[in-house]
PDB file of C-alpha atoms in Angstrom:
ATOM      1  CA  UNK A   5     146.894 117.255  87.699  1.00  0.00           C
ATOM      2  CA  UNK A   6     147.373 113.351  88.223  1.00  0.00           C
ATOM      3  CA  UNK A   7     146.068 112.121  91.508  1.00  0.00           C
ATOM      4  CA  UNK A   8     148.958 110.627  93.735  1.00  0.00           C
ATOM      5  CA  UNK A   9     148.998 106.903  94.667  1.00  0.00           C
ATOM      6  CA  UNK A  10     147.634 105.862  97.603  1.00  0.00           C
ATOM      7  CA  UNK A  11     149.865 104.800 100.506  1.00  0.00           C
ATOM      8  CA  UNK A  12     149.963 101.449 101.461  1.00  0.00           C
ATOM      9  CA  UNK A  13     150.718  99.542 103.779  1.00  0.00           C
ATOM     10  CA  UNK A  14     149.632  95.594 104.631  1.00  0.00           C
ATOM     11  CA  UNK A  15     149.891  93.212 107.863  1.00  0.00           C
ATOM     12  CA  UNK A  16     150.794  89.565 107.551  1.00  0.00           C
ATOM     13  CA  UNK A  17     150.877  86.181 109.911  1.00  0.00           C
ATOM     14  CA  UNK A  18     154.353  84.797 109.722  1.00  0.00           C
ATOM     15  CA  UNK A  19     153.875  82.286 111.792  1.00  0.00           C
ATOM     16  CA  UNK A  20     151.642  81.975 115.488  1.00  0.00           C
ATOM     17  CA  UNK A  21     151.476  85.154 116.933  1.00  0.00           C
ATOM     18  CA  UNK A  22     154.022  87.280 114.593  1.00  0.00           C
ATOM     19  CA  UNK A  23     153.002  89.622 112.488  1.00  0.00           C
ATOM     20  CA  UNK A  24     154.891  91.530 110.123  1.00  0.00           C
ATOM     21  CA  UNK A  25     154.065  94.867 109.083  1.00  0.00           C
ATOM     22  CA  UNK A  26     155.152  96.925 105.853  1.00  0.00           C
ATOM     23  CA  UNK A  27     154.746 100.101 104.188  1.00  0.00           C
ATOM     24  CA  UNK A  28     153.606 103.825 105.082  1.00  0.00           C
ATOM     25  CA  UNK A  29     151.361 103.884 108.091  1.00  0.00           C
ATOM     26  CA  UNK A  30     150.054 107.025 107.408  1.00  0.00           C
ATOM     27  CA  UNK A  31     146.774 109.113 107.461  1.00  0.00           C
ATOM     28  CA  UNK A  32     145.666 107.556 103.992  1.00  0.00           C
ATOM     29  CA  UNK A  33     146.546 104.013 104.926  1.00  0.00           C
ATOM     30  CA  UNK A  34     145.691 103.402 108.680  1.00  0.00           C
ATOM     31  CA  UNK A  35     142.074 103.470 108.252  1.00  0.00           C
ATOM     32  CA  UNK A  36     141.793 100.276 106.130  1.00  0.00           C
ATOM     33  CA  UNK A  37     145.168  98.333 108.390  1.00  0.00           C
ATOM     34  CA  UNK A  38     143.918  99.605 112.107  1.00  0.00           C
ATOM     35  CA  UNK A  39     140.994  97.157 112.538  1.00  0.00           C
ATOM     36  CA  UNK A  40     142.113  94.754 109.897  1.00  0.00           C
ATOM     37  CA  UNK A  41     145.259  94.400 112.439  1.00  0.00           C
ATOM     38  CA  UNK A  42     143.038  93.873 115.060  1.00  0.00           C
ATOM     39  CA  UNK A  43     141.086  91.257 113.410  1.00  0.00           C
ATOM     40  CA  UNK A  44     144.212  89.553 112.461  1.00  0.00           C
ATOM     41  CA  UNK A  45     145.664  88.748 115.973  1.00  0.00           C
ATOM     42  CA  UNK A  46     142.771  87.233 116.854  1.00  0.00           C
ATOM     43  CA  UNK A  47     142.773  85.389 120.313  1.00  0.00           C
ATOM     44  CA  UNK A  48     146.649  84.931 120.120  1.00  0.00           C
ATOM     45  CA  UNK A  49     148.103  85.492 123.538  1.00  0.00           C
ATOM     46  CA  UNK A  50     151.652  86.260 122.671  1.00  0.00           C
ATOM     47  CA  UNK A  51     151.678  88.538 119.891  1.00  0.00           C
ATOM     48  CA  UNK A  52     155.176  89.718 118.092  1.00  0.00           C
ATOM     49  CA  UNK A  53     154.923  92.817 115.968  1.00  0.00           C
ATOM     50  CA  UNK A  54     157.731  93.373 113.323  1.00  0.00           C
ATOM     51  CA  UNK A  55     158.149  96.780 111.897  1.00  0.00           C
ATOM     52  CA  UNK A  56     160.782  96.303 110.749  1.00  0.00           C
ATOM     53  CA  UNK A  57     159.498  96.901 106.443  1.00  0.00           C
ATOM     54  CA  UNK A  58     157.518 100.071 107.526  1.00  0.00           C
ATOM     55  CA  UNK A  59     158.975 102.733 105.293  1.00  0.00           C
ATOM     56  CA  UNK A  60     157.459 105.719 106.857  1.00  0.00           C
ATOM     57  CA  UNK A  61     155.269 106.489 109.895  1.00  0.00           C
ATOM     58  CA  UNK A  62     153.325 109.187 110.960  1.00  0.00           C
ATOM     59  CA  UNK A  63     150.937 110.380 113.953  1.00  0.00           C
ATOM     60  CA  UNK A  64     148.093 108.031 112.526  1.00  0.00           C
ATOM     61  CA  UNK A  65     150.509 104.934 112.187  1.00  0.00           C
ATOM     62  CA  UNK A  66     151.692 105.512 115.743  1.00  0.00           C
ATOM     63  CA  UNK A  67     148.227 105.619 116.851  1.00  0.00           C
ATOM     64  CA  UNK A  68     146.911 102.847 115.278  1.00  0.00           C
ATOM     65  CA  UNK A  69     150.088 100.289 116.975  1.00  0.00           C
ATOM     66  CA  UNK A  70     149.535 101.893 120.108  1.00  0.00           C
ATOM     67  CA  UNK A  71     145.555 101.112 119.928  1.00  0.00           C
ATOM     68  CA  UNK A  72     146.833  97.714 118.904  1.00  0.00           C
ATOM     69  CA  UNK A  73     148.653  97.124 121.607  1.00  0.00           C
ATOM     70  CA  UNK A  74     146.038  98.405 124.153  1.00  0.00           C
ATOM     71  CA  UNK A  75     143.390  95.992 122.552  1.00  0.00           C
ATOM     72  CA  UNK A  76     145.774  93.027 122.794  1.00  0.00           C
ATOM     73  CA  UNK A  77     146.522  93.615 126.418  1.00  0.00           C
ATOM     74  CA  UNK A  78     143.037  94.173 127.229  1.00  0.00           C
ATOM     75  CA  UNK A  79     142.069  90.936 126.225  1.00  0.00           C
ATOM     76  CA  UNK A  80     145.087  89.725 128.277  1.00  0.00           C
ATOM     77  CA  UNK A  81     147.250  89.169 125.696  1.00  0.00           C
ATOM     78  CA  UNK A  82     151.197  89.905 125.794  1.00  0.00           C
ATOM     79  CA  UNK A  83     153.089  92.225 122.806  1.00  0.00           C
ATOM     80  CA  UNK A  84     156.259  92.553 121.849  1.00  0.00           C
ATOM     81  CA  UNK A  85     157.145  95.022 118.967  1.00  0.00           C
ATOM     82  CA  UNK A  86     160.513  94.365 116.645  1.00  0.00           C
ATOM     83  CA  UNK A  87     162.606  96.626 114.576  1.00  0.00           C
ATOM     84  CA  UNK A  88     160.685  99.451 115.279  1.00  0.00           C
ATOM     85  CA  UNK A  89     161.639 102.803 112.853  1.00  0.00           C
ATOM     86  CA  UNK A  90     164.194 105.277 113.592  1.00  0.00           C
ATOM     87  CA  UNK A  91     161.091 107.487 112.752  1.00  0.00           C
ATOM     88  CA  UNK A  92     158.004 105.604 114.434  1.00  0.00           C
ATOM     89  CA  UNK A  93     160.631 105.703 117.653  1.00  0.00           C
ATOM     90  CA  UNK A  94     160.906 109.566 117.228  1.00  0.00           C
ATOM     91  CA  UNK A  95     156.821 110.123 117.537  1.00  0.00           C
ATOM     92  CA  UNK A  96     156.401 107.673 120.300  1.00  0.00           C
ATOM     93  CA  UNK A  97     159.697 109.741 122.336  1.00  0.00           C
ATOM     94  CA  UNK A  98     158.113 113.031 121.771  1.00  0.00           C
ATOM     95  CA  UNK A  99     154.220 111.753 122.759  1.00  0.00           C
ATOM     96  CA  UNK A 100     156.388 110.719 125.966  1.00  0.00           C
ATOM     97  CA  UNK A 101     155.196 106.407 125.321  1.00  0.00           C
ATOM     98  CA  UNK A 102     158.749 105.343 124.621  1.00  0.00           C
ATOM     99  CA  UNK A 103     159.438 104.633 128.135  1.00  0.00           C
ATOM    100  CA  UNK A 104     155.499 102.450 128.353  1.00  0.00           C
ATOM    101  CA  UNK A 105     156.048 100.487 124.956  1.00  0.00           C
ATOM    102  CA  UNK A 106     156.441  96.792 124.594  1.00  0.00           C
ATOM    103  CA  UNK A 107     160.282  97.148 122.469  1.00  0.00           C
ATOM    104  CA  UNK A 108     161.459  93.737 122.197  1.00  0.00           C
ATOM    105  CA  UNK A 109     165.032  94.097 124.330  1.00  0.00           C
ATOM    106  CA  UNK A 110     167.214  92.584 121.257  1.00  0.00           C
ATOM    107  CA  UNK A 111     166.188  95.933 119.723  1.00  0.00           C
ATOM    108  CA  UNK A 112     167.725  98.231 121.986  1.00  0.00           C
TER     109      UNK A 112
END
């Protein structure tokens, strides 16, 4: 039986302080993205996170941007996440973080 492809996913600088995500954020590729991500942002105090290419998202994906967002904060850093998934905005409503979440307003 053929082995199935690995997910990917990747994270990119678009300009200072946005980022643009794409891909699965799954359990297969979060591992390798989650502290690449966090590496990326660097010292950037206003950080924009565009979801906007993520094609699917589960529990692991959702993890890994919320642990995002916690480091950036911690540091004192500001986030803002854009066109966040119909389905990565299902798993943060039902974890009850919808309502804590940096969602840029333009978004809705």
């Amino acid at each position: 039986m053929p082995k199935a492809p690995d997910a990917s996913a990747r994270i990119r600088r678009s300009g200072d302080g946005k980022f643009v995500v794409d891909g699965e954020l799954s359990h297969t590729s979060v591992p390798e993205l989650w502290e690449l991500g966090r590496t990326d942002f660097g010292q950037d105090r206003e950080v924009d996170i565009h979801l906007g290419a993520v094609t699917r998202c589960d529990s692991a994906g959702a993890a890994m941007i919320v642990d995002w967002i916690r480091s950036i904060e911690e540091r004192g850093g500001r986030v803002r996440l854009h066109g966040v998934p119909a389905q990565m905005r299902a798993i943060f409503h039902v974890s009850d973080l919808d309502e804590l979440l940096p969602f840029d307003a333009a978004d809705g």
